[in-house]
mmCIF file of C-alpha atoms in Angstrom:
data_model
loop_
_atom_site.group_PDB
_atom_site.id
_atom_site.type_symbol
_atom_site.label_atom_id
_atom_site.label_comp_id
_atom_site.label_asym_id
_atom_site.label_seq_id
_atom_site.Cartn_x
_atom_site.Cartn_y
_atom_site.Cartn_z
ATOM 1 C CA UNK U 349 -87.788 123.391 93.982
ATOM 2 C CA UNK U 350 -88.485 124.663 97.689
ATOM 3 C CA UNK U 351 -86.559 127.591 98.525
ATOM 4 C CA UNK U 352 -86.149 130.682 101.160
ATOM 5 C CA UNK U 353 -84.863 134.294 100.331
ATOM 6 C CA UNK U 354 -84.259 136.637 103.117
ATOM 7 C CA UNK U 355 -82.680 139.774 103.190
ATOM 8 C CA UNK U 356 -78.620 140.153 102.890
ATOM 9 C CA UNK U 357 -76.851 141.538 105.857
ATOM 10 C CA UNK U 358 -75.261 142.919 107.684
ATOM 11 C CA UNK U 359 -77.696 144.941 109.143
ATOM 12 C CA UNK U 360 -76.405 147.248 111.870
ATOM 13 C CA UNK U 361 -78.805 149.004 114.522
ATOM 14 C CA UNK U 362 -78.667 151.070 117.323
ATOM 15 C CA UNK U 363 -80.168 149.827 120.872
ATOM 16 C CA UNK U 364 -83.888 150.203 120.748
ATOM 17 C CA UNK U 365 -84.320 150.679 117.232
ATOM 18 C CA UNK U 366 -87.066 148.936 115.435
ATOM 19 C CA UNK U 367 -85.879 145.516 113.415
ATOM 20 C CA UNK U 368 -87.233 144.023 110.273
ATOM 21 C CA UNK U 369 -85.722 141.105 108.519
ATOM 22 C CA UNK U 370 -87.646 140.198 105.236
ATOM 23 C CA UNK U 371 -88.173 136.502 104.318
ATOM 24 C CA UNK U 372 -90.119 135.172 101.268
ATOM 25 C CA UNK U 373 -90.396 131.567 100.391
ATOM 26 C CA UNK U 374 -91.270 129.331 97.496
ATOM 27 C CA UNK U 375 -92.916 125.923 98.263
ATOM 28 C CA UNK U 376 -95.576 123.729 96.985
ATOM 29 C CA UNK U 377 -98.388 122.918 99.476
ATOM 30 C CA UNK U 378 -98.594 124.516 102.977
ATOM 31 C CA UNK U 379 -95.022 124.316 104.642
ATOM 32 C CA UNK U 380 -94.417 125.379 108.216
ATOM 33 C CA UNK U 381 -92.110 128.364 108.608
ATOM 34 C CA UNK U 382 -89.516 128.944 111.146
ATOM 35 C CA UNK U 383 -86.924 131.577 112.397
ATOM 36 C CA UNK U 384 -83.894 130.270 113.900
ATOM 37 C CA UNK U 385 -81.126 132.304 115.539
ATOM 38 C CA UNK U 386 -77.316 131.450 115.749
ATOM 39 C CA UNK U 387 -75.247 133.428 118.387
ATOM 40 C CA UNK U 388 -71.525 133.502 117.834
ATOM 41 C CA UNK U 389 -69.826 130.064 118.121
ATOM 42 C CA UNK U 390 -72.935 128.168 118.677
ATOM 43 C CA UNK U 391 -75.496 125.972 116.960
ATOM 44 C CA UNK U 392 -78.854 127.443 115.702
ATOM 45 C CA UNK U 393 -81.999 127.598 118.197
ATOM 46 C CA UNK U 394 -85.465 127.890 117.317
ATOM 47 C CA UNK U 395 -86.797 131.629 117.690
ATOM 48 C CA UNK U 396 -90.385 131.231 116.601
ATOM 49 C CA UNK U 397 -92.443 129.309 114.025
ATOM 50 C CA UNK U 398 -95.868 129.330 112.384
ATOM 51 C CA UNK U 399 -97.561 126.315 110.803
ATOM 52 C CA UNK U 400 -100.641 127.846 108.656
ATOM 53 C CA UNK U 401 -101.732 131.003 106.867
ATOM 54 C CA UNK U 402 -102.204 134.053 109.119
ATOM 55 C CA UNK U 403 -100.471 132.454 112.223
ATOM 56 C CA UNK U 404 -98.197 134.633 114.281
ATOM 57 C CA UNK U 405 -95.262 133.139 116.129
ATOM 58 C CA UNK U 406 -93.697 135.039 118.721
ATOM 59 C CA UNK U 407 -90.847 134.590 121.261
ATOM 60 C CA UNK U 408 -88.762 137.217 123.376
ATOM 61 C CA UNK U 409 -90.379 140.226 121.824
ATOM 62 C CA UNK U 410 -89.713 138.806 118.172
ATOM 63 C CA UNK U 411 -92.758 138.245 115.935
ATOM 64 C CA UNK U 412 -93.328 136.790 112.613
ATOM 65 C CA UNK U 413 -96.787 136.609 110.670
ATOM 66 C CA UNK U 414 -97.364 133.600 108.005
ATOM 67 C CA UNK U 415 -98.550 135.529 105.119
ATOM 68 C CA UNK U 416 -99.628 132.988 102.290
ATOM 69 C CA UNK U 417 -100.861 135.794 99.930
ATOM 70 C CA UNK U 418 -97.510 137.475 99.820
ATOM 71 C CA UNK U 419 -95.497 134.111 100.609
ATOM 72 C CA UNK U 420 -93.773 135.928 103.325
ATOM 73 C CA UNK U 421 -92.680 135.266 106.959
ATOM 74 C CA UNK U 422 -91.060 138.781 107.940
ATOM 75 C CA UNK U 423 -89.291 139.019 111.271
ATOM 76 C CA UNK U 424 -89.802 142.094 113.289
ATOM 77 C CA UNK U 425 -88.965 143.509 116.801
ATOM 78 C CA UNK U 426 -90.011 146.987 118.298
ATOM 79 C CA UNK U 427 -86.937 147.530 120.509
ATOM 80 C CA UNK U 428 -83.629 145.573 119.701
ATOM 81 C CA UNK U 429 -80.725 145.175 122.115
ATOM 82 C CA UNK U 430 -77.206 144.499 122.174
ATOM 83 C CA UNK U 431 -77.988 140.923 123.238
ATOM 84 C CA UNK U 432 -79.846 140.320 119.899
ATOM 85 C CA UNK U 433 -76.760 140.647 117.981
ATOM 86 C CA UNK U 434 -76.549 137.204 115.971
ATOM 87 C CA UNK U 435 -77.300 135.762 112.639
ATOM 88 C CA UNK U 436 -81.132 135.070 111.918
ATOM 89 C CA UNK U 437 -82.058 132.041 109.640
ATOM 90 C CA UNK U 438 -85.609 132.058 107.962
ATOM 91 C CA UNK U 439 -86.586 128.157 107.093
ATOM 92 C CA UNK U 440 -89.520 126.303 105.602
ATOM 93 C CA UNK U 441 -90.122 122.649 106.301
ATOM 94 C CA UNK U 442 -92.921 120.961 104.064
ATOM 95 C CA UNK U 443 -95.211 118.299 105.641
ATOM 96 C CA UNK U 444 -95.468 115.160 103.900
ATOM 97 C CA UNK U 445 -98.825 113.811 105.060
ATOM 98 C CA UNK U 446 -97.893 113.927 108.765
ATOM 99 C CA UNK U 447 -94.270 112.753 108.781
ATOM 100 C CA UNK U 448 -91.922 115.840 108.710
ATOM 101 C CA UNK U 449 -89.212 116.566 105.994
ATOM 102 C CA UNK U 450 -86.110 118.457 106.390
ATOM 103 C CA UNK U 451 -85.779 122.121 107.003
ATOM 104 C CA UNK U 452 -84.711 124.377 104.230
ATOM 105 C CA UNK U 453 -82.766 127.675 105.216
ATOM 106 C CA UNK U 454 -82.280 130.733 103.808
ATOM 107 C CA UNK U 455 -78.674 132.340 103.761
ATOM 108 C CA UNK U 456 -78.730 134.024 107.131
ATOM 109 C CA UNK U 457 -78.979 137.923 108.107
ATOM 110 C CA UNK U 458 -76.307 139.196 110.225
ATOM 111 C CA UNK U 459 -77.682 141.606 113.135
ATOM 112 C CA UNK U 460 -75.352 143.933 114.896
ATOM 113 C CA UNK U 461 -76.770 146.269 117.725
ATOM 114 C CA UNK U 462 -74.789 149.212 119.015
ATOM 115 C CA UNK U 463 -75.157 150.579 122.439
ATOM 116 C CA UNK B 1457 -80.322 120.897 129.984
ATOM 117 C CA UNK B 1458 -80.394 118.037 127.229
ATOM 118 C CA UNK B 1459 -78.359 118.877 124.389
ATOM 119 C CA UNK B 1460 -77.013 117.576 121.151
ATOM 120 C CA UNK B 1461 -73.218 116.868 121.425
ATOM 121 C CA UNK B 1462 -70.777 117.218 118.889
ATOM 122 C CA UNK B 1463 -67.160 116.157 118.423
ATOM 123 C CA UNK B 1464 -64.550 117.625 117.924
ATOM 124 C CA UNK B 1465 -65.017 121.510 118.196
ATOM 125 C CA UNK B 1466 -62.405 121.988 115.725
ATOM 126 C CA UNK B 1467 -60.327 119.994 113.193
ATOM 127 C CA UNK B 1468 -57.524 120.906 111.159
ATOM 128 C CA UNK B 1469 -56.503 118.374 108.787
ATOM 129 C CA UNK B 1470 -54.316 118.189 105.754
ATOM 130 C CA UNK B 1471 -55.793 117.249 102.282
ATOM 131 C CA UNK B 1472 -56.132 113.564 101.418
ATOM 132 C CA UNK B 1473 -56.594 112.768 105.362
ATOM 133 C CA UNK B 1474 -59.833 110.921 106.633
ATOM 134 C CA UNK B 1475 -61.802 113.030 109.075
ATOM 135 C CA UNK B 1476 -64.692 111.427 111.151
ATOM 136 C CA UNK B 1477 -67.276 113.881 113.059
ATOM 137 C CA UNK B 1478 -69.446 112.470 115.831
ATOM 138 C CA UNK B 1479 -72.623 113.642 117.237
ATOM 139 C CA UNK B 1480 -74.693 112.525 120.020
ATOM 140 C CA UNK B 1481 -78.338 113.315 119.620
ATOM 141 C CA UNK B 1482 -80.539 113.996 122.555
ATOM 142 C CA UNK B 1483 -81.697 110.786 124.228
ATOM 143 C CA UNK B 1484 -85.079 109.837 122.918
ATOM 144 C CA UNK B 1485 -84.974 111.755 119.509
ATOM 145 C CA UNK B 1486 -85.782 109.798 116.644
ATOM 146 C CA UNK B 1487 -84.516 112.180 113.793
ATOM 147 C CA UNK B 1488 -80.923 113.275 112.964
ATOM 148 C CA UNK B 1489 -79.651 115.713 110.476
ATOM 149 C CA UNK B 1490 -76.177 116.870 109.168
ATOM 150 C CA UNK B 1491 -75.967 119.998 107.716
ATOM 151 C CA UNK B 1492 -72.861 122.091 106.303
ATOM 152 C CA UNK B 1493 -72.613 126.046 106.746
ATOM 153 C CA UNK B 1494 -70.369 127.740 104.419
ATOM 154 C CA UNK B 1495 -70.414 131.590 103.795
ATOM 155 C CA UNK B 1496 -71.115 131.101 99.974
ATOM 156 C CA UNK B 1497 -73.701 128.361 100.280
ATOM 157 C CA UNK B 1498 -75.049 128.938 103.828
ATOM 158 C CA UNK B 1499 -76.747 125.786 105.448
ATOM 159 C CA UNK B 1500 -76.831 122.890 103.321
ATOM 160 C CA UNK B 1501 -78.601 119.398 103.987
ATOM 161 C CA UNK B 1502 -76.086 116.752 103.871
ATOM 162 C CA UNK B 1503 -78.349 113.619 105.376
ATOM 163 C CA UNK B 1504 -81.396 113.049 107.213
ATOM 164 C CA UNK B 1505 -81.952 109.806 109.150
ATOM 165 C CA UNK B 1506 -85.336 108.796 110.975
ATOM 166 C CA UNK B 1507 -85.258 105.867 113.598
ATOM 167 C CA UNK B 1508 -81.572 105.232 112.274
ATOM 168 C CA UNK B 1509 -82.375 104.763 108.736
ATOM 169 C CA UNK B 1510 -80.965 107.178 106.221
ATOM 170 C CA UNK B 1511 -84.020 109.050 104.240
ATOM 171 C CA UNK B 1512 -82.273 111.694 102.411
ATOM 172 C CA UNK B 1513 -78.543 111.726 101.618
ATOM 173 C CA UNK B 1514 -79.041 113.631 98.057
ATOM 174 C CA UNK B 1515 -77.097 116.556 99.413
ATOM 175 C CA UNK B 1516 -73.904 114.646 100.017
ATOM 176 C CA UNK B 1517 -70.952 113.936 97.706
ATOM 177 C CA UNK B 1518 -71.403 110.083 97.688
ATOM 178 C CA UNK B 1519 -67.520 109.441 96.311
ATOM 179 C CA UNK B 1520 -66.258 110.800 99.561
ATOM 180 C CA UNK B 1521 -68.901 111.555 102.348
ATOM 181 C CA UNK B 1522 -70.505 108.867 104.314
ATOM 182 C CA UNK B 1523 -73.036 109.103 107.077
ATOM 183 C CA UNK B 1524 -73.981 106.439 109.403
ATOM 184 C CA UNK B 1525 -75.867 105.932 112.837
ATOM 185 C CA UNK B 1526 -74.483 102.729 114.615
ATOM 186 C CA UNK B 1527 -76.631 102.977 117.101
ATOM 187 C CA UNK B 1528 -79.287 105.469 118.538
ATOM 188 C CA UNK B 1529 -77.225 107.442 120.586
ATOM 189 C CA UNK B 1530 -74.179 108.148 117.813
ATOM 190 C CA UNK B 1531 -74.326 109.587 114.367
ATOM 191 C CA UNK B 1532 -71.180 109.755 112.358
ATOM 192 C CA UNK B 1533 -70.167 111.906 109.286
ATOM 193 C CA UNK B 1534 -67.150 110.794 107.499
ATOM 194 C CA UNK B 1535 -64.995 112.266 104.877
ATOM 195 C CA UNK B 1536 -62.306 110.167 103.035
ATOM 196 C CA UNK B 1537 -60.417 111.753 101.170
ATOM 197 C CA UNK B 1538 -60.801 115.426 102.312
ATOM 198 C CA UNK B 1539 -60.407 118.196 100.233
ATOM 199 C CA UNK B 1540 -59.862 121.818 101.085
ATOM 200 C CA UNK B 1541 -63.165 122.629 99.798
ATOM 201 C CA UNK B 1542 -64.774 120.501 102.571
ATOM 202 C CA UNK B 1543 -63.776 123.327 105.048
ATOM 203 C CA UNK B 1544 -66.882 124.467 106.736
ATOM 204 C CA UNK B 1545 -68.965 124.219 109.879
ATOM 205 C CA UNK B 1546 -70.611 120.840 110.298
ATOM 206 C CA UNK B 1547 -73.757 120.890 112.295
ATOM 207 C CA UNK B 1548 -75.709 117.838 113.596
ATOM 208 C CA UNK B 1549 -79.208 118.289 114.585
ATOM 209 C CA UNK B 1550 -81.888 116.199 116.400
ATOM 210 C CA UNK B 1551 -85.545 115.936 116.940
ATOM 211 C CA UNK B 1552 -88.732 114.063 117.085
ATOM 212 C CA UNK B 1553 -90.535 112.975 113.969
ATOM 213 C CA UNK B 1554 -93.793 114.207 115.733
ATOM 214 C CA UNK B 1555 -92.495 117.610 116.570
ATOM 215 C CA UNK B 1556 -91.114 120.514 114.266
ATOM 216 C CA UNK B 1557 -88.383 121.773 116.596
ATOM 217 C CA UNK B 1558 -85.009 120.866 116.037
ATOM 218 C CA UNK B 1559 -82.066 121.054 118.525
ATOM 219 C CA UNK B 1560 -78.621 121.742 117.001
ATOM 220 C CA UNK B 1561 -75.196 120.945 118.302
ATOM 221 C CA UNK B 1562 -72.543 123.525 118.291
ATOM 222 C CA UNK B 1563 -70.697 122.293 115.261
ATOM 223 C CA UNK B 1564 -67.399 121.194 114.025
ATOM 224 C CA UNK B 1565 -64.984 123.662 112.718
ATOM 225 C CA UNK B 1566 -63.293 121.753 109.934
ATOM 226 C CA UNK B 1567 -60.250 123.196 108.009
ATOM 227 C CA UNK B 1568 -58.620 121.206 105.350
ATOM 228 C CA UNK B 1569 -55.301 122.661 104.156
#
């Protein structure tokens, strides 16, 4: 079945460091790919998405490129801030001929950024 | 700001008791999802509704869990009887079937003693 695998955390970085969180997926067809972020005590929020191969999603300095050849969607940010401390979830959604299926999430990666 | 509202935020109960969690989706959204989050399993889909009709509840233990949408403004998730292994955070999310963005509530933290 469809699945998402992302690197286990926690990831601890100093402010202004470069961030990469790896995500790979297994799915039939051409899913849409997402990164969601969860701040402490809150629900998940969509961070960015990509709907087809070679698309790059970007938001708030974060980027991820849909790589079909490596079935990957790695999250990157050039310079993290303390306020980026959160749990990051990679997810996919299969597209059933125009109607949307549910999201399948990875286990999440906790990021802690120290001043 | 439109948001998904979940109640209660926290619930502590004893094994065997009934638990009802409520969700008010964003007005106009026609899809509603229930997810359960645990450290071990991460986020698991429990139920999925479109236009108030259940489309997928294969992830939900049928013997004790039930999910309904009495109307377009209310979704409920009920556990009867509750067990300690049900302790988790339960999230409701809503969206439009024509749009890929999901909006999550803040969750219900359930502890079953």
